[in-house]
Amino acid sequence: MQCQECGEIARDVALRYCENCGAKMPAPPPGVRRTGARPALPAERSAAPARAALPGDETDEQPEIAPVRRVAREPEHAEPEAPRGPPYDGPIWLAHVPAHSPSVLGVGLLAVALVLSILPFFADVGPLWSLVTLAGGWLVVARELRAVGERHALVDWVPDSLLHPAVPALYAVVVVVLAIRMLGVGITPVLWAGGAALIGFDQYRKVYVGEDGWSRFFDPRQLRVGMAPVALAGVALCLLSLFLSWESRPTSAAVRGSSGGAPQLRVMDQTPASSDVVYNLLDMPHDAGWDQPLSVFVALLLVGVLGLMALRPEVPRPEALRFAPLGVLVVCLAWMIFNGVLSWGPVLFLVGLVATGFVSVYGSFSFSREA
């Protein structure tokens, strides 16, 4: 501001009177803020070097503050999300099952039955067939997960050569025979029956049905043609006989003890009660055919004879295959002689074996005539 009386330039625009003559200073123009800093003279402005504005300096014009935009930060190590498939619209009871597969659920039921069989009051299938059930179920689960593209650390390293369609087909036959062996009333029989039913039904429509399925090799209707029903009845009778007693049981308990001992110290020879809750509920003999060594293996051989009879006529057969049923019958007969005695179980087993053997021999001669 400049004084109108003496022409002195005021160093501070906030002053109302001139510092030189004391005259009243004019009012500052609008827009100029009154600060305590004295404006620099033209000579001082040219001599003073320019400096950058500091945060504490006050200027006449306030710069416009740009609006702050908040940008959402993306996670630095975010992994790309896997593509999601279509929403599941199948049965509710398979919604939370891996691969939504009944076979996986069936293997889970069998695993629970095997865990319960560790306890002494639950029925079991023995250590060998428990190991077979676990190993086969592991391969079936790996095949089901790989079919739908799901990954799991326990099964991802399984080679594709072990996931042939024959694996679930044979596994279904094995668990069905084991489920027959475990028939009874109790928790473990129900688990075995449910697991075998789920696996058998699921693998039937996945492995057997279809143009590329095993239906092009096997036809169960062949078991109704010719003498095949006789063999089917014979195998059924053999399996039924395994639920009966295969050992001679004394009519009365024998008394043993020392001649000089007191009568109270004499011990009665009694048949030990089975710890199997299934046999106790059904009052089944503890020495049934299923309890004999290799009984499940013999049952699988007899079921295999039915499988050979179910082959379609147009399927080419090796020359040595026609002697396979006879070999199975010889093995089963030797097993019966080694384990059986003169009781109802071995007698019925022999009757069924003779019927199956007659049909097998007849089929072998018929095959040789056709060849």
XYZ file of C-alpha atoms in Angstrom:
371
model
C 0.000 0.000 0.000
C 1.229 3.589 -0.752
C 0.548 6.609 1.411
C -1.455 9.289 -0.397
C 0.256 12.153 1.530
C 3.973 11.421 1.314
C 4.064 8.579 -1.159
C 5.772 6.180 1.277
C 5.120 2.561 0.489
C 3.881 0.739 3.532
C 5.771 -2.412 4.340
C 2.813 -3.885 6.196
C -0.634 -3.782 4.670
C -2.147 -4.293 8.108
C -1.098 -0.808 9.251
C -3.845 1.816 9.259
C -1.426 4.822 9.439
C 1.677 5.701 7.459
C 4.958 5.079 9.286
C 6.552 8.193 7.732
C 3.981 10.967 8.067
C 1.227 9.401 10.166
C -1.452 9.956 7.558
C -4.299 7.487 7.363
C -3.641 4.677 4.907
C -6.327 3.709 2.427
C -8.226 0.459 2.891
C -6.624 -2.545 1.156
C -8.327 -3.819 -1.935
C -10.621 -6.815 -1.539
C -8.949 -10.202 -1.806
C -5.708 -9.112 -0.054
C -5.202 -10.716 3.355
C -3.686 -8.672 6.150
C -0.627 -10.453 7.435
C 2.251 -9.348 9.513
C 4.766 -9.838 6.683
C 5.881 -6.685 4.896
C 5.715 -6.891 1.098
C 9.084 -6.748 -0.552
C 10.080 -3.625 -2.515
C 10.671 -3.850 -6.219
C 14.454 -3.602 -5.665
C 14.361 -6.244 -2.958
C 12.241 -8.554 -5.135
C 14.777 -8.409 -7.924
C 17.730 -8.934 -5.560
C 16.264 -11.676 -3.389
C 16.609 -15.152 -4.850
C 13.499 -17.146 -5.318
C 12.928 -19.904 -2.824
C 10.448 -22.713 -2.579
C 7.396 -22.220 -0.480
C 7.556 -23.873 2.899
C 4.644 -25.637 4.575
C 4.377 -22.810 7.168
C 4.278 -19.927 4.671
C 1.005 -18.210 4.033
C 0.237 -17.070 0.548
C -2.395 -14.811 -0.843
C -3.916 -17.451 -3.038
C -4.806 -20.817 -1.688
C -4.303 -23.691 -4.143
C -7.226 -25.901 -4.801
C -7.050 -29.202 -2.958
C -7.670 -32.105 -5.229
C -10.164 -34.650 -3.936
C -8.532 -37.700 -2.419
C -9.555 -40.913 -4.103
C -9.303 -44.080 -2.109
C -7.986 -46.905 -4.173
C -8.527 -50.380 -2.850
C -5.251 -52.199 -2.606
C -5.128 -55.629 -4.041
C -3.426 -58.310 -1.949
C 0.171 -58.666 -2.936
C 0.197 -62.467 -2.929
C -3.360 -63.161 -4.042
C -3.623 -66.457 -5.925
C -5.925 -66.642 -8.923
C -9.218 -68.245 -8.066
C -9.918 -71.605 -9.618
C -12.747 -71.576 -12.139
C -15.952 -72.674 -10.536
C -18.150 -75.174 -12.264
C -21.912 -75.130 -12.474
C -23.784 -75.222 -9.160
C -24.499 -78.684 -7.775
C -28.083 -79.781 -8.331
C -27.843 -83.468 -7.415
C -29.115 -85.347 -4.352
C -28.827 -83.516 -1.054
C -27.116 -86.463 0.658
C -24.209 -86.152 -1.797
C -23.852 -82.367 -1.577
C -20.890 -82.462 0.836
C -19.310 -85.707 -0.415
C -16.033 -85.288 -2.358
C -16.718 -85.474 -6.105
C -20.432 -85.925 -5.172
C -19.792 -89.643 -5.740
C -21.774 -92.500 -4.130
C -18.639 -94.633 -4.402
C -16.695 -92.207 -2.196
C -19.518 -92.286 0.347
C -19.544 -96.092 0.206
C -15.793 -96.249 0.825
C -16.306 -93.929 3.788
C -18.901 -96.294 5.286
C -16.538 -99.239 4.868
C -13.740 -97.254 6.513
C -15.977 -96.563 9.510
C -16.815 -100.281 9.730
C -13.113 -101.173 9.678
C -12.354 -98.654 12.419
C -15.140 -100.073 14.597
C -13.854 -103.611 14.016
C -10.762 -102.717 16.053
C -12.950 -102.960 19.144
C -13.374 -106.527 20.421
C -17.187 -106.524 20.394
C -17.606 -105.655 16.680
C -17.365 -108.083 13.776
C -14.425 -107.878 11.403
C -13.250 -109.452 8.144
C -9.703 -110.155 9.238
C -6.486 -108.174 8.747
C -5.870 -109.340 5.157
C -9.248 -108.348 3.764
C -9.262 -105.154 5.822
C -6.036 -104.166 4.085
C -7.514 -105.089 0.691
C -10.597 -103.002 1.430
C -8.561 -99.944 2.405
C -6.141 -100.176 -0.531
C -8.894 -100.747 -3.089
C -11.055 -97.994 -1.636
C -8.127 -95.583 -1.817
C -7.741 -96.302 -5.558
C -11.476 -95.956 -6.150
C -11.540 -92.565 -4.399
C -8.529 -91.411 -6.442
C -10.282 -92.411 -9.658
C -13.509 -90.642 -8.686
C -11.725 -87.399 -7.766
C -9.639 -87.423 -10.925
C -12.721 -87.980 -13.063
C -14.240 -84.653 -11.919
C -10.978 -82.704 -11.747
C -10.759 -82.396 -7.962
C -7.331 -82.524 -6.349
C -6.196 -83.925 -3.027
C -2.717 -84.463 -1.669
C -3.437 -88.076 -0.675
C -4.419 -89.235 -4.157
C -2.820 -86.798 -6.615
C 0.363 -88.843 -6.885
C -1.439 -92.079 -7.838
C -0.400 -93.033 -11.419
C -3.090 -93.433 -14.051
C -1.978 -97.013 -14.683
C -3.503 -98.004 -11.317
C -6.835 -96.386 -12.149
C -7.944 -98.813 -14.855
C -11.723 -99.435 -15.005
C -11.033 -103.023 -13.906
C -9.973 -101.759 -10.458
C -13.386 -100.401 -9.336
C -15.164 -103.333 -11.014
C -13.154 -105.962 -9.120
C -13.321 -103.905 -5.944
C -17.113 -103.838 -6.154
C -17.200 -107.653 -6.432
C -14.861 -108.049 -3.447
C -16.823 -105.746 -1.145
C -20.116 -107.385 -2.148
C -18.742 -110.810 -1.166
C -17.406 -109.369 2.096
C -20.799 -107.798 2.747
C -22.408 -111.229 2.288
C -19.891 -112.648 4.732
C -20.851 -109.911 7.250
C -24.618 -110.411 6.981
C -26.274 -110.118 10.348
C -27.814 -107.696 12.810
C -25.582 -104.955 14.135
C -23.760 -101.767 13.260
C -20.931 -103.177 11.162
C -23.199 -105.393 8.989
C -25.339 -102.347 8.174
C -22.240 -100.317 7.278
C -20.893 -103.100 5.080
C -24.226 -103.597 3.341
C -24.683 -99.854 2.737
C -21.122 -99.317 1.500
C -21.207 -102.324 -0.837
C -24.609 -101.286 -2.226
C -23.433 -97.734 -2.961
C -20.205 -98.863 -4.610
C -21.861 -101.622 -6.613
C -24.678 -99.399 -7.896
C -22.395 -96.483 -8.764
C -19.728 -98.549 -10.509
C -22.366 -100.553 -12.388
C -23.571 -97.426 -14.193
C -20.065 -95.998 -14.601
C -18.031 -99.070 -15.568
C -20.511 -101.648 -16.831
C -23.219 -99.676 -18.653
C -22.389 -97.865 -21.896
C -20.773 -98.543 -25.232
C -17.287 -98.513 -23.723
C -18.346 -100.377 -20.574
C -17.901 -103.983 -19.699
C -21.412 -104.766 -20.922
C -19.859 -105.496 -24.305
C -18.074 -108.494 -22.697
C -20.505 -109.722 -20.020
C -24.236 -110.269 -20.049
C -25.868 -111.481 -16.797
C -28.753 -112.835 -18.845
C -26.433 -115.644 -19.956
C -26.920 -117.155 -16.500
C -30.532 -117.919 -17.473
C -29.658 -119.823 -20.620
C -29.253 -123.608 -20.749
C -27.687 -125.222 -17.689
C -26.378 -121.959 -16.252
C -29.249 -121.636 -13.691
C -28.098 -124.923 -12.138
C -24.610 -123.470 -11.610
C -26.124 -120.260 -10.224
C -28.133 -122.257 -7.699
C -25.060 -124.327 -6.830
C -22.961 -121.248 -6.065
C -25.794 -119.783 -3.984
C -25.999 -123.045 -2.010
C -22.236 -123.001 -1.422
C -22.396 -119.448 -0.058
C -25.365 -120.347 2.131
C -23.521 -123.343 3.578
C -20.750 -121.039 4.812
C -23.171 -119.651 7.406
C -23.566 -123.107 8.992
C -21.279 -125.015 11.327
C -18.216 -126.666 9.768
C -16.804 -128.369 12.862
C -18.078 -131.188 15.021
C -19.449 -129.981 18.347
C -19.697 -132.289 21.388
C -23.173 -133.097 22.626
C -22.197 -132.606 26.238
C -19.413 -130.764 27.913
C -16.497 -132.950 28.876
C -15.294 -132.763 32.390
C -11.577 -132.670 32.975
C -9.512 -132.205 36.088
C -7.167 -134.020 38.359
C -8.363 -137.225 39.980
C -7.449 -135.976 43.410
C -8.878 -132.507 43.031
C -11.955 -131.231 44.721
C -15.183 -131.232 42.656
C -15.346 -127.452 42.929
C -12.008 -127.149 41.093
C -13.055 -129.179 38.047
C -13.231 -127.201 34.786
C -15.911 -127.645 32.188
C -14.795 -127.679 28.504
C -17.178 -125.212 26.971
C -17.192 -123.681 23.548
C -15.858 -120.136 23.960
C -18.504 -117.540 23.293
C -17.818 -115.429 20.268
C -16.952 -111.813 20.905
C -18.687 -110.914 17.664
C -21.866 -109.038 18.499
C -23.352 -110.096 15.148
C -23.007 -113.809 15.844
C -24.308 -113.369 19.375
C -27.461 -111.631 18.174
C -28.184 -114.232 15.501
C -27.046 -117.212 17.607
C -24.752 -118.266 14.772
C -22.070 -120.889 15.388
C -18.616 -119.613 16.144
C -17.194 -122.277 13.820
C -19.162 -121.322 10.685
C -17.701 -121.761 7.230
C -16.930 -118.065 6.941
C -14.615 -118.422 9.950
C -12.490 -121.018 8.184
C -9.193 -119.920 6.581
C -9.443 -118.642 2.989
C -13.255 -118.794 3.022
C -13.622 -115.385 1.338
C -11.087 -116.393 -1.326
C -13.094 -119.554 -2.083
C -16.293 -117.513 -2.352
C -14.604 -115.150 -4.819
C -13.493 -118.130 -6.937
C -17.072 -119.413 -7.117
C -18.350 -115.971 -8.111
C -15.621 -115.888 -10.761
C -17.028 -119.098 -12.278
C -20.361 -117.322 -12.702
C -18.525 -114.434 -14.345
C -17.003 -116.784 -16.912
C -20.440 -118.217 -17.652
C -21.789 -114.677 -18.148
C -19.377 -113.975 -21.025
C -21.091 -113.168 -24.298
C -20.878 -115.893 -26.955
C -19.170 -113.571 -29.434
C -16.353 -112.681 -27.057
C -13.155 -114.540 -28.030
C -11.899 -116.898 -25.308
C -8.386 -118.246 -24.859
C -8.025 -121.998 -25.102
C -6.878 -122.349 -21.504
C -9.869 -120.409 -20.176
C -12.243 -123.334 -20.597
C -10.304 -125.298 -17.963
C -10.506 -122.469 -15.404
C -13.898 -123.548 -13.895
C -12.603 -127.083 -13.414
C -9.507 -125.759 -11.669
C -11.667 -123.640 -9.371
C -13.804 -126.641 -8.456
C -10.740 -128.733 -7.618
C -9.399 -125.997 -5.351
C -12.768 -125.598 -3.615
C -13.106 -129.347 -3.126
C -9.632 -129.571 -1.577
C -10.458 -126.671 0.730
C -13.682 -128.348 1.852
C -11.918 -131.641 2.603
C -9.211 -129.873 4.586
C -11.567 -127.720 6.706
C -14.854 -129.594 6.803
C -16.206 -132.512 8.790
C -19.385 -134.477 8.538
C -21.831 -131.685 9.336
C -24.535 -129.747 7.553
C -22.248 -126.997 6.321
C -19.772 -129.116 4.323
C -22.546 -131.393 3.049
C -24.500 -128.498 1.520
C -21.274 -127.032 0.173
C -20.487 -130.325 -1.563
C -23.962 -130.481 -3.111
C -23.628 -126.976 -4.527
C -20.108 -127.717 -5.728
C -21.252 -130.817 -7.592
C -24.015 -128.867 -9.352
C -21.607 -126.118 -10.354
C -18.994 -128.645 -11.467
C -21.473 -130.516 -13.650
C -22.405 -127.342 -15.509
C -18.745 -126.348 -15.819
C -17.767 -129.680 -17.350
C -20.752 -129.557 -19.690
C -19.829 -126.037 -20.735
C -16.211 -127.024 -21.319
C -17.194 -129.816 -23.695
C -19.657 -127.558 -25.449
C -16.930 -124.960 -25.918
C -14.524 -127.529 -27.335
C -17.141 -128.716 -29.845
C -17.823 -125.135 -30.977
C -14.094 -124.404 -31.313
